[in-house]
PDB file of C-alpha atoms in Angstrom:
ATOM      1  CA  MET A   1       0.000   0.000   0.000  1.00  0.00           C
ATOM      2  CA  ASN A   2       1.142   3.544  -0.705  1.00  0.00           C
ATOM      3  CA  ASN A   3       1.352   6.363   1.817  1.00  0.00           C
ATOM      4  CA  ASN A   4      -1.990   7.835   0.764  1.00  0.00           C
ATOM      5  CA  THR A   5      -3.749   4.523   1.368  1.00  0.00           C
ATOM      6  CA  ASP A   6      -2.040   4.104   4.750  1.00  0.00           C
ATOM      7  CA  THR A   7      -3.104   7.603   5.780  1.00  0.00           C
ATOM      8  CA  CYS A   8      -6.686   6.996   4.659  1.00  0.00           C
ATOM      9  CA  LEU A   9      -6.913   3.719   6.596  1.00  0.00           C
ATOM     10  CA  ARG A  10      -5.437   5.352   9.683  1.00  0.00           C
ATOM     11  CA  GLU A  11      -7.950   8.195   9.546  1.00  0.00           C
ATOM     12  CA  LEU A  12     -10.842   5.767   9.046  1.00  0.00           C
ATOM     13  CA  TYR A  13      -9.743   3.703  12.054  1.00  0.00           C
ATOM     14  CA  ILE A  14      -9.374   6.765  14.281  1.00  0.00           C
ATOM     15  CA  GLU A  15     -12.814   8.089  13.306  1.00  0.00           C
ATOM     16  CA  LEU A  16     -14.385   4.673  13.877  1.00  0.00           C
ATOM     17  CA  LEU A  17     -12.714   4.478  17.288  1.00  0.00           C
ATOM     18  CA  LYS A  18     -14.037   7.896  18.331  1.00  0.00           C
ATOM     19  CA  ASN A  19     -17.550   7.104  17.167  1.00  0.00           C
ATOM     20  CA  SER A  20     -17.558   3.730  18.899  1.00  0.00           C
ATOM     21  CA  LEU A  21     -16.175   4.988  22.214  1.00  0.00           C
ATOM     22  CA  THR A  22     -18.845   7.715  22.353  1.00  0.00           C
ATOM     23  CA  PHE A  23     -21.591   5.271  21.248  1.00  0.00           C
ATOM     24  CA  ARG A  24     -22.255   7.549  18.289  1.00  0.00           C
ATOM     25  CA  LEU A  25     -22.551   4.606  15.900  1.00  0.00           C
ATOM     26  CA  TYR A  26     -25.974   3.816  17.282  1.00  0.00           C
ATOM     27  CA  PRO A  27     -29.172   5.810  16.732  1.00  0.00           C
ATOM     28  CA  GLU A  28     -30.401   6.213  20.292  1.00  0.00           C
ATOM     29  CA  GLN A  29     -28.325   8.044  22.900  1.00  0.00           C
ATOM     30  CA  LEU A  30     -29.286   7.663  26.536  1.00  0.00           C
ATOM     31  CA  GLY A  31     -27.864   9.651  29.421  1.00  0.00           C
ATOM     32  CA  ILE A  32     -28.011   8.890  33.126  1.00  0.00           C
ATOM     33  CA  LEU A  33     -29.599  11.716  35.088  1.00  0.00           C
ATOM     34  CA  ASN A  34     -26.665  13.588  36.621  1.00  0.00           C
ATOM     35  CA  PHE A  35     -27.409  14.080  40.302  1.00  0.00           C
ATOM     36  CA  LEU A  36     -24.367  16.299  40.745  1.00  0.00           C
ATOM     37  CA  ARG A  37     -26.058  19.003  38.654  1.00  0.00           C
ATOM     38  CA  ILE A  38     -29.382  18.834  40.481  1.00  0.00           C
ATOM     39  CA  PRO A  39     -30.329  20.767  43.651  1.00  0.00           C
ATOM     40  CA  PRO A  40     -29.545  18.611  46.724  1.00  0.00           C
ATOM     41  CA  TRP A  41     -33.139  18.224  47.897  1.00  0.00           C
ATOM     42  CA  ILE A  42     -34.232  17.000  44.466  1.00  0.00           C
ATOM     43  CA  GLY A  43     -31.146  14.808  44.149  1.00  0.00           C
ATOM     44  CA  TRP A  44     -31.916  13.065  47.450  1.00  0.00           C
ATOM     45  CA  ALA A  45     -35.426  12.191  46.309  1.00  0.00           C
ATOM     46  CA  LEU A  46     -34.180  10.968  42.943  1.00  0.00           C
ATOM     47  CA  ARG A  47     -31.487   8.819  44.550  1.00  0.00           C
ATOM     48  CA  PHE A  48     -34.146   7.090  46.620  1.00  0.00           C
ATOM     49  CA  PHE A  49     -36.250   6.555  43.488  1.00  0.00           C
ATOM     50  CA  VAL A  50     -33.252   5.244  41.533  1.00  0.00           C
ATOM     51  CA  LYS A  51     -32.437   2.746  44.292  1.00  0.00           C
ATOM     52  CA  GLN A  52     -35.940   1.338  43.963  1.00  0.00           C
ATOM     53  CA  LEU A  53     -35.518   1.109  40.189  1.00  0.00           C
ATOM     54  CA  ASP A  54     -32.138  -0.557  40.589  1.00  0.00           C
ATOM     55  CA  LYS A  55     -33.717  -3.363  42.593  1.00  0.00           C
ATOM     56  CA  ARG A  56     -35.755  -4.103  39.462  1.00  0.00           C
ATOM     57  CA  ASP A  57     -32.794  -3.763  37.060  1.00  0.00           C
ATOM     58  CA  LEU A  58     -34.104  -0.432  35.764  1.00  0.00           C
ATOM     59  CA  VAL A  59     -32.339   2.911  35.292  1.00  0.00           C
ATOM     60  CA  LEU A  60     -33.483   6.525  35.045  1.00  0.00           C
ATOM     61  CA  ALA A  61     -32.251   8.004  31.772  1.00  0.00           C
ATOM     62  CA  ARG A  62     -33.209  10.404  29.007  1.00  0.00           C
ATOM     63  CA  ARG A  63     -32.464  10.727  25.298  1.00  0.00           C
ATOM     64  CA  LYS A  64     -29.552  12.883  24.172  1.00  0.00           C
ATOM     65  CA  THR A  65     -28.799  14.771  20.964  1.00  0.00           C
ATOM     66  CA  GLU A  66     -25.883  14.795  18.542  1.00  0.00           C
ATOM     67  CA  ARG A  67     -24.764  18.072  20.089  1.00  0.00           C
ATOM     68  CA  ASP A  68     -24.666  16.442  23.526  1.00  0.00           C
ATOM     69  CA  VAL A  69     -22.329  13.769  22.138  1.00  0.00           C
ATOM     70  CA  GLU A  70     -20.170  16.435  20.493  1.00  0.00           C
ATOM     71  CA  GLU A  71     -19.856  18.435  23.718  1.00  0.00           C
ATOM     72  CA  GLY A  72     -19.727  15.522  26.161  1.00  0.00           C
ATOM     73  CA  ASN A  73     -22.099  17.245  28.569  1.00  0.00           C
ATOM     74  CA  PHE A  74     -23.989  14.224  29.923  1.00  0.00           C
ATOM     75  CA  TRP A  75     -23.388  10.951  31.738  1.00  0.00           C
ATOM     76  CA  PRO A  76     -23.822   8.213  29.109  1.00  0.00           C
ATOM     77  CA  LEU A  77     -25.519   4.903  29.741  1.00  0.00           C
ATOM     78  CA  TYR A  78     -23.506   2.834  27.251  1.00  0.00           C
ATOM     79  CA  ALA A  79     -20.492   4.797  25.980  1.00  0.00           C
ATOM     80  CA  GLN A  80     -17.000   4.018  27.274  1.00  0.00           C
ATOM     81  CA  THR A  81     -16.198   7.722  27.573  1.00  0.00           C
ATOM     82  CA  MET A  82     -18.125  10.811  28.612  1.00  0.00           C
ATOM     83  CA  VAL A  83     -15.639  13.372  27.246  1.00  0.00           C
ATOM     84  CA  GLY A  84     -17.419  13.924  23.923  1.00  0.00           C
ATOM     85  CA  LEU A  85     -16.055  14.286  20.417  1.00  0.00           C
ATOM     86  CA  LYS A  86     -14.489  17.731  20.875  1.00  0.00           C
ATOM     87  CA  ARG A  87     -12.255  16.563  23.697  1.00  0.00           C
ATOM     88  CA  LEU A  88     -11.379  13.352  21.855  1.00  0.00           C
ATOM     89  CA  ARG A  89     -10.337  15.438  18.844  1.00  0.00           C
ATOM     90  CA  ASN A  90      -8.151  17.499  21.148  1.00  0.00           C
ATOM     91  CA  VAL A  91      -6.435  14.331  22.395  1.00  0.00           C
ATOM     92  CA  GLN A  92      -5.965  13.254  18.779  1.00  0.00           C
ATOM     93  CA  GLU A  93      -4.416  16.579  17.749  1.00  0.00           C
ATOM     94  CA  CYS A  94      -2.065  16.658  20.732  1.00  0.00           C
ATOM     95  CA  ILE A  95      -0.924  13.079  20.115  1.00  0.00           C
ATOM     96  CA  GLU A  96      -0.379  13.703  16.412  1.00  0.00           C
ATOM     97  CA  ASP A  97       1.728  16.758  17.241  1.00  0.00           C
ATOM     98  CA  VAL A  98       4.049  14.934  19.664  1.00  0.00           C
ATOM     99  CA  LEU A  99       4.409  11.984  17.287  1.00  0.00           C
ATOM    100  CA  GLU A 100       5.136  14.136  14.254  1.00  0.00           C
ATOM    101  CA  ASN A 101       7.670  16.240  16.163  1.00  0.00           C
ATOM    102  CA  GLY A 102       9.434  13.426  17.983  1.00  0.00           C
ATOM    103  CA  ILE A 103       8.607  14.601  21.509  1.00  0.00           C
ATOM    104  CA  GLU A 104       9.742  11.910  23.935  1.00  0.00           C
ATOM    105  CA  GLY A 105       7.555  10.324  26.569  1.00  0.00           C
ATOM    106  CA  ASP A 106       4.616   8.095  27.338  1.00  0.00           C
ATOM    107  CA  PHE A 107       0.911   8.890  27.730  1.00  0.00           C
ATOM    108  CA  LEU A 108      -0.919   9.032  31.057  1.00  0.00           C
ATOM    109  CA  GLU A 109      -4.539   9.637  31.913  1.00  0.00           C
ATOM    110  CA  ALA A 110      -5.378  10.269  35.562  1.00  0.00           C
ATOM    111  CA  GLY A 111      -9.064   9.565  36.069  1.00  0.00           C
ATOM    112  CA  VAL A 112     -10.290   7.169  33.383  1.00  0.00           C
ATOM    113  CA  TRP A 113     -13.864   6.108  34.299  1.00  0.00           C
ATOM    114  CA  ARG A 114     -14.648   3.246  31.841  1.00  0.00           C
ATOM    115  CA  GLY A 115     -11.330   3.765  30.090  1.00  0.00           C
ATOM    116  CA  GLY A 116     -12.542   5.274  26.814  1.00  0.00           C
ATOM    117  CA  CYS A 117     -10.059   8.113  26.501  1.00  0.00           C
ATOM    118  CA  ALA A 118      -7.110   5.916  27.506  1.00  0.00           C
ATOM    119  CA  ILE A 119      -8.304   3.312  24.996  1.00  0.00           C
ATOM    120  CA  PHE A 120      -8.307   6.052  22.370  1.00  0.00           C
ATOM    121  CA  MET A 121      -4.723   6.982  23.305  1.00  0.00           C
ATOM    122  CA  LYS A 122      -3.608   3.377  22.785  1.00  0.00           C
ATOM    123  CA  GLY A 123      -5.562   3.171  19.538  1.00  0.00           C
ATOM    124  CA  MET A 124      -3.764   6.280  18.293  1.00  0.00           C
ATOM    125  CA  LEU A 125      -0.415   4.593  18.942  1.00  0.00           C
ATOM    126  CA  VAL A 126      -1.540   1.538  16.985  1.00  0.00           C
ATOM    127  CA  ALA A 127      -2.820   3.712  14.137  1.00  0.00           C
ATOM    128  CA  TRP A 128       0.525   5.510  13.929  1.00  0.00           C
ATOM    129  CA  GLY A 129       2.572   2.324  14.205  1.00  0.00           C
ATOM    130  CA  ASP A 130       4.210   3.331  17.498  1.00  0.00           C
ATOM    131  CA  THR A 131       5.570   0.255  19.273  1.00  0.00           C
ATOM    132  CA  LYS A 132       7.457   1.902  22.138  1.00  0.00           C
ATOM    133  CA  ARG A 133       5.243   4.302  24.046  1.00  0.00           C
ATOM    134  CA  LYS A 134       3.283   3.155  27.073  1.00  0.00           C
ATOM    135  CA  VAL A 135      -0.167   4.238  28.185  1.00  0.00           C
ATOM    136  CA  PHE A 136      -0.559   4.662  31.943  1.00  0.00           C
ATOM    137  CA  VAL A 137      -4.115   4.245  33.225  1.00  0.00           C
ATOM    138  CA  ALA A 138      -4.473   5.814  36.686  1.00  0.00           C
ATOM    139  CA  ASP A 139      -7.636   5.672  38.765  1.00  0.00           C
ATOM    140  CA  SER A 140      -8.916   4.594  42.159  1.00  0.00           C
ATOM    141  CA  PHE A 141     -11.206   2.146  40.311  1.00  0.00           C
ATOM    142  CA  SER A 142     -13.525   2.484  43.299  1.00  0.00           C
ATOM    143  CA  GLY A 143     -15.006   5.957  42.935  1.00  0.00           C
ATOM    144  CA  PHE A 144     -14.245   8.970  45.085  1.00  0.00           C
ATOM    145  CA  PRO A 145     -12.815   8.826  48.610  1.00  0.00           C
ATOM    146  CA  SER A 146     -15.168   9.247  51.549  1.00  0.00           C
ATOM    147  CA  HIS A 147     -16.402  12.802  51.731  1.00  0.00           C
ATOM    148  CA  LYS A 148     -14.126  15.338  53.340  1.00  0.00           C
ATOM    149  CA  PRO A 149     -15.171  18.937  54.015  1.00  0.00           C
ATOM    150  CA  SER A 150     -14.439  21.145  50.997  1.00  0.00           C
ATOM    151  CA  ILE A 151     -14.673  24.862  50.414  1.00  0.00           C
ATOM    152  CA  PHE A 152     -15.988  24.087  46.925  1.00  0.00           C
ATOM    153  CA  SER A 153     -19.737  23.507  46.836  1.00  0.00           C
ATOM    154  CA  SER A 154     -19.512  21.646  43.520  1.00  0.00           C
ATOM    155  CA  GLU A 155     -17.556  18.862  45.252  1.00  0.00           C
ATOM    156  CA  SER A 156     -20.331  17.925  47.661  1.00  0.00           C
ATOM    157  CA  GLY A 157     -21.933  14.560  46.992  1.00  0.00           C
ATOM    158  CA  PHE A 158     -19.184  13.153  44.771  1.00  0.00           C
ATOM    159  CA  ASP A 159     -18.519  10.247  47.121  1.00  0.00           C
ATOM    160  CA  LYS A 160     -22.195   9.251  46.870  1.00  0.00           C
ATOM    161  CA  SER A 161     -22.054   8.630  43.117  1.00  0.00           C
ATOM    162  CA  SER A 162     -21.620   4.902  42.453  1.00  0.00           C
ATOM    163  CA  TYR A 163     -21.963   5.649  38.732  1.00  0.00           C
ATOM    164  CA  ILE A 164     -18.385   6.963  38.746  1.00  0.00           C
ATOM    165  CA  ALA A 165     -16.965   3.820  40.389  1.00  0.00           C
ATOM    166  CA  VAL A 166     -15.743   1.502  37.614  1.00  0.00           C
ATOM    167  CA  SER A 167     -13.553  -1.457  38.523  1.00  0.00           C
ATOM    168  CA  GLU A 168     -10.109  -2.073  37.072  1.00  0.00           C
ATOM    169  CA  GLU A 169     -11.320  -5.356  35.599  1.00  0.00           C
ATOM    170  CA  GLU A 170     -14.138  -3.608  33.720  1.00  0.00           C
ATOM    171  CA  VAL A 171     -11.660  -1.122  32.254  1.00  0.00           C
ATOM    172  CA  ARG A 172      -9.327  -3.973  31.284  1.00  0.00           C
ATOM    173  CA  ASP A 173     -12.259  -5.727  29.616  1.00  0.00           C
ATOM    174  CA  ASN A 174     -13.021  -2.585  27.616  1.00  0.00           C
ATOM    175  CA  PHE A 175      -9.412  -2.479  26.396  1.00  0.00           C
ATOM    176  CA  ARG A 176      -9.720  -6.158  25.421  1.00  0.00           C
ATOM    177  CA  ARG A 177     -12.879  -5.529  23.411  1.00  0.00           C
ATOM    178  CA  TYR A 178     -10.941  -3.133  21.212  1.00  0.00           C
ATOM    179  CA  GLY A 179      -7.960  -5.486  20.971  1.00  0.00           C
ATOM    180  CA  LEU A 180      -5.778  -2.899  22.688  1.00  0.00           C
ATOM    181  CA  LEU A 181      -4.771  -4.517  25.989  1.00  0.00           C
ATOM    182  CA  ASP A 182      -1.113  -5.510  26.143  1.00  0.00           C
ATOM    183  CA  ASP A 183       1.951  -5.080  28.357  1.00  0.00           C
ATOM    184  CA  ARG A 184       2.319  -1.431  27.293  1.00  0.00           C
ATOM    185  CA  VAL A 185      -0.940  -0.557  29.043  1.00  0.00           C
ATOM    186  CA  ILE A 186      -0.007  -0.056  32.695  1.00  0.00           C
ATOM    187  CA  PHE A 187      -2.610   0.331  35.423  1.00  0.00           C
ATOM    188  CA  ILE A 188      -1.995   2.489  38.501  1.00  0.00           C
ATOM    189  CA  LYS A 189      -4.645   1.765  41.121  1.00  0.00           C
ATOM    190  CA  GLY A 190      -5.418   4.006  44.083  1.00  0.00           C
ATOM    191  CA  TYR A 191      -6.172   7.571  45.096  1.00  0.00           C
ATOM    192  CA  PHE A 192      -3.833  10.036  43.412  1.00  0.00           C
ATOM    193  CA  GLU A 193      -2.551  11.498  46.673  1.00  0.00           C
ATOM    194  CA  GLU A 194      -1.187   8.036  47.552  1.00  0.00           C
ATOM    195  CA  THR A 195      -0.112   6.526  44.229  1.00  0.00           C
ATOM    196  CA  LEU A 196       1.044   9.001  41.602  1.00  0.00           C
ATOM    197  CA  ILE A 197       4.143  10.183  43.442  1.00  0.00           C
ATOM    198  CA  HIS A 198       5.362   6.554  43.359  1.00  0.00           C
ATOM    199  CA  ALA A 199       4.137   5.732  39.840  1.00  0.00           C
ATOM    200  CA  PRO A 200       6.725   4.044  37.558  1.00  0.00           C
ATOM    201  CA  VAL A 201       6.663   6.981  35.152  1.00  0.00           C
ATOM    202  CA  GLU A 202       9.903   8.404  33.766  1.00  0.00           C
ATOM    203  CA  LYS A 203       8.848  10.795  31.031  1.00  0.00           C
ATOM    204  CA  LEU A 204       5.516  11.871  29.526  1.00  0.00           C
ATOM    205  CA  ASP A 205       4.525  13.768  26.412  1.00  0.00           C
ATOM    206  CA  ILE A 206       0.751  13.558  27.006  1.00  0.00           C
ATOM    207  CA  LEU A 207      -0.655  14.152  30.498  1.00  0.00           C
ATOM    208  CA  ARG A 208      -4.445  14.172  30.689  1.00  0.00           C
ATOM    209  CA  ILE A 209      -6.147  14.736  34.037  1.00  0.00           C
ATOM    210  CA  ASP A 210      -9.845  14.116  34.711  1.00  0.00           C
ATOM    211  CA  ALA A 211      -9.825  14.150  38.501  1.00  0.00           C
ATOM    212  CA  ASP A 212     -12.900  16.258  39.380  1.00  0.00           C
ATOM    213  CA  LEU A 213     -11.678  17.259  42.854  1.00  0.00           C
ATOM    214  CA  TYR A 214      -9.315  20.064  43.886  1.00  0.00           C
ATOM    215  CA  SER A 215      -7.152  17.763  46.009  1.00  0.00           C
ATOM    216  CA  ALA A 216      -6.846  15.150  43.265  1.00  0.00           C
ATOM    217  CA  TYR A 217      -5.857  17.730  40.639  1.00  0.00           C
ATOM    218  CA  LYS A 218      -3.193  19.176  42.937  1.00  0.00           C
ATOM    219  CA  ALA A 219      -1.846  15.689  43.666  1.00  0.00           C
ATOM    220  CA  ALA A 220      -1.702  14.759  39.976  1.00  0.00           C
ATOM    221  CA  LEU A 221      -0.009  17.984  38.904  1.00  0.00           C
ATOM    222  CA  ASN A 222       2.494  17.893  41.767  1.00  0.00           C
ATOM    223  CA  ALA A 223       3.434  14.286  41.037  1.00  0.00           C
ATOM    224  CA  LEU A 224       3.506  14.294  37.242  1.00  0.00           C
ATOM    225  CA  TYR A 225       3.908  17.696  35.614  1.00  0.00           C
ATOM    226  CA  ASP A 226       7.686  17.832  36.080  1.00  0.00           C
ATOM    227  CA  LYS A 227       7.873  14.578  34.090  1.00  0.00           C
ATOM    228  CA  LEU A 228       6.127  16.153  31.095  1.00  0.00           C
ATOM    229  CA  SER A 229       8.554  16.848  28.245  1.00  0.00           C
ATOM    230  CA  ILE A 230       8.983  20.269  26.699  1.00  0.00           C
ATOM    231  CA  GLY A 231       6.630  20.244  23.723  1.00  0.00           C
ATOM    232  CA  GLY A 232       4.272  17.823  25.467  1.00  0.00           C
ATOM    233  CA  TYR A 233       0.689  18.607  26.429  1.00  0.00           C
ATOM    234  CA  CYS A 234      -1.154  18.930  29.720  1.00  0.00           C
ATOM    235  CA  ILE A 235      -4.901  18.441  29.206  1.00  0.00           C
ATOM    236  CA  ILE A 236      -7.428  19.311  31.910  1.00  0.00           C
ATOM    237  CA  ASP A 237     -10.978  17.977  31.749  1.00  0.00           C
ATOM    238  CA  ASP A 238     -12.928  19.756  34.503  1.00  0.00           C
ATOM    239  CA  TYR A 239     -11.867  23.408  34.309  1.00  0.00           C
ATOM    240  CA  VAL A 240     -15.493  24.535  34.513  1.00  0.00           C
ATOM    241  CA  MET A 241     -15.573  23.209  38.090  1.00  0.00           C
ATOM    242  CA  GLU A 242     -14.339  25.646  40.720  1.00  0.00           C
ATOM    243  CA  GLY A 243     -12.133  23.135  42.539  1.00  0.00           C
ATOM    244  CA  CYS A 244     -10.340  22.072  39.373  1.00  0.00           C
ATOM    245  CA  ARG A 245      -9.976  25.656  38.188  1.00  0.00           C
ATOM    246  CA  ALA A 246      -8.492  26.722  41.529  1.00  0.00           C
ATOM    247  CA  ALA A 247      -6.026  23.812  41.554  1.00  0.00           C
ATOM    248  CA  VAL A 248      -4.851  24.438  37.986  1.00  0.00           C
ATOM    249  CA  ASP A 249      -4.595  28.220  38.372  1.00  0.00           C
ATOM    250  CA  GLU A 250      -2.681  27.866  41.640  1.00  0.00           C
ATOM    251  CA  TYR A 251      -0.266  25.335  40.184  1.00  0.00           C
ATOM    252  CA  ARG A 252       0.430  27.373  37.075  1.00  0.00           C
ATOM    253  CA  LYS A 253       1.072  30.448  39.224  1.00  0.00           C
ATOM    254  CA  GLU A 254       3.331  28.553  41.648  1.00  0.00           C
ATOM    255  CA  LYS A 255       5.403  27.115  38.790  1.00  0.00           C
ATOM    256  CA  GLY A 256       5.436  30.293  36.717  1.00  0.00           C
ATOM    257  CA  ILE A 257       3.765  28.570  33.776  1.00  0.00           C
ATOM    258  CA  LEU A 258       3.068  31.194  31.125  1.00  0.00           C
ATOM    259  CA  ALA A 259       2.047  28.914  28.248  1.00  0.00           C
ATOM    260  CA  PRO A 260      -1.404  30.005  26.997  1.00  0.00           C
ATOM    261  CA  LEU A 261      -4.314  28.093  28.495  1.00  0.00           C
ATOM    262  CA  ARG A 262      -6.437  27.108  25.503  1.00  0.00           C
ATOM    263  CA  GLN A 263     -10.148  26.271  25.590  1.00  0.00           C
ATOM    264  CA  ILE A 264     -11.324  22.965  24.100  1.00  0.00           C
ATOM    265  CA  ASP A 265     -15.045  23.142  24.803  1.00  0.00           C
ATOM    266  CA  TRP A 266     -17.325  24.153  27.684  1.00  0.00           C
ATOM    267  CA  THR A 267     -15.121  22.422  30.288  1.00  0.00           C
ATOM    268  CA  GLY A 268     -11.820  21.233  28.812  1.00  0.00           C
ATOM    269  CA  VAL A 269      -8.590  23.261  28.587  1.00  0.00           C
ATOM    270  CA  TYR A 270      -4.988  22.441  27.718  1.00  0.00           C
ATOM    271  CA  TRP A 271      -1.550  23.932  27.234  1.00  0.00           C
ATOM    272  CA  LYS A 272       1.687  22.978  25.543  1.00  0.00           C
ATOM    273  CA  LYS A 273       4.683  22.852  27.867  1.00  0.00           C
ATOM    274  CA  GLU A 274       7.325  25.402  26.923  1.00  0.00           C
TER     275      GLU A 274
END
């Protein structure tokens, strides 16, 4: 095959991967009702109702639109990622840039849920014929830690959301379904404050953090950012949330990071390390 054919096949595979991970291949999109965006008194009542439904193997969901899938602004019932197509395209563009420019390092996602974005990272390496880089998959795989008092109101109730808790084995199974689980996919299990500082990571060129909480973002940045190569990318998923925004802004100020903070969509931001 010539280069044009190789490029076409690579692009087709990448598009298919994005559409599959977001469940866009199928006509009906369902989203779990997001209790974290509902007033507490309503959320409590709905949680009780959902528990009763769960006993009967039922869920409370509503249909979503193509725009919802593009923006990643809902909690999906079936998809392996909730980041949406815009944020997946951002990951694609950042990866293509580091590969084309020979930036050294591995990929790491901190906070993976069902693994979709990390699966996409590994799929990108396969599509580009990279046989050296590793993909680190870091998560507690048990949801959020027990609630601790926080000055950020948006962080209340996170520990009550079992929807976020996805086991390591389920994430491994999702990698297997795409034929992308091998010894270059390395799992780091535990809360970031306890694990990332000891993670077997030498050098990164893609660092993506989807940690939700102020403390988790600070832990991830403190443990990993110094390992990010010049020319690599730091991608932040929850900048719309006050805790995440405070953690990122504080860290950038402490480290004197002047690289422009670029908007991806309604919640995602990123910058290129200079």
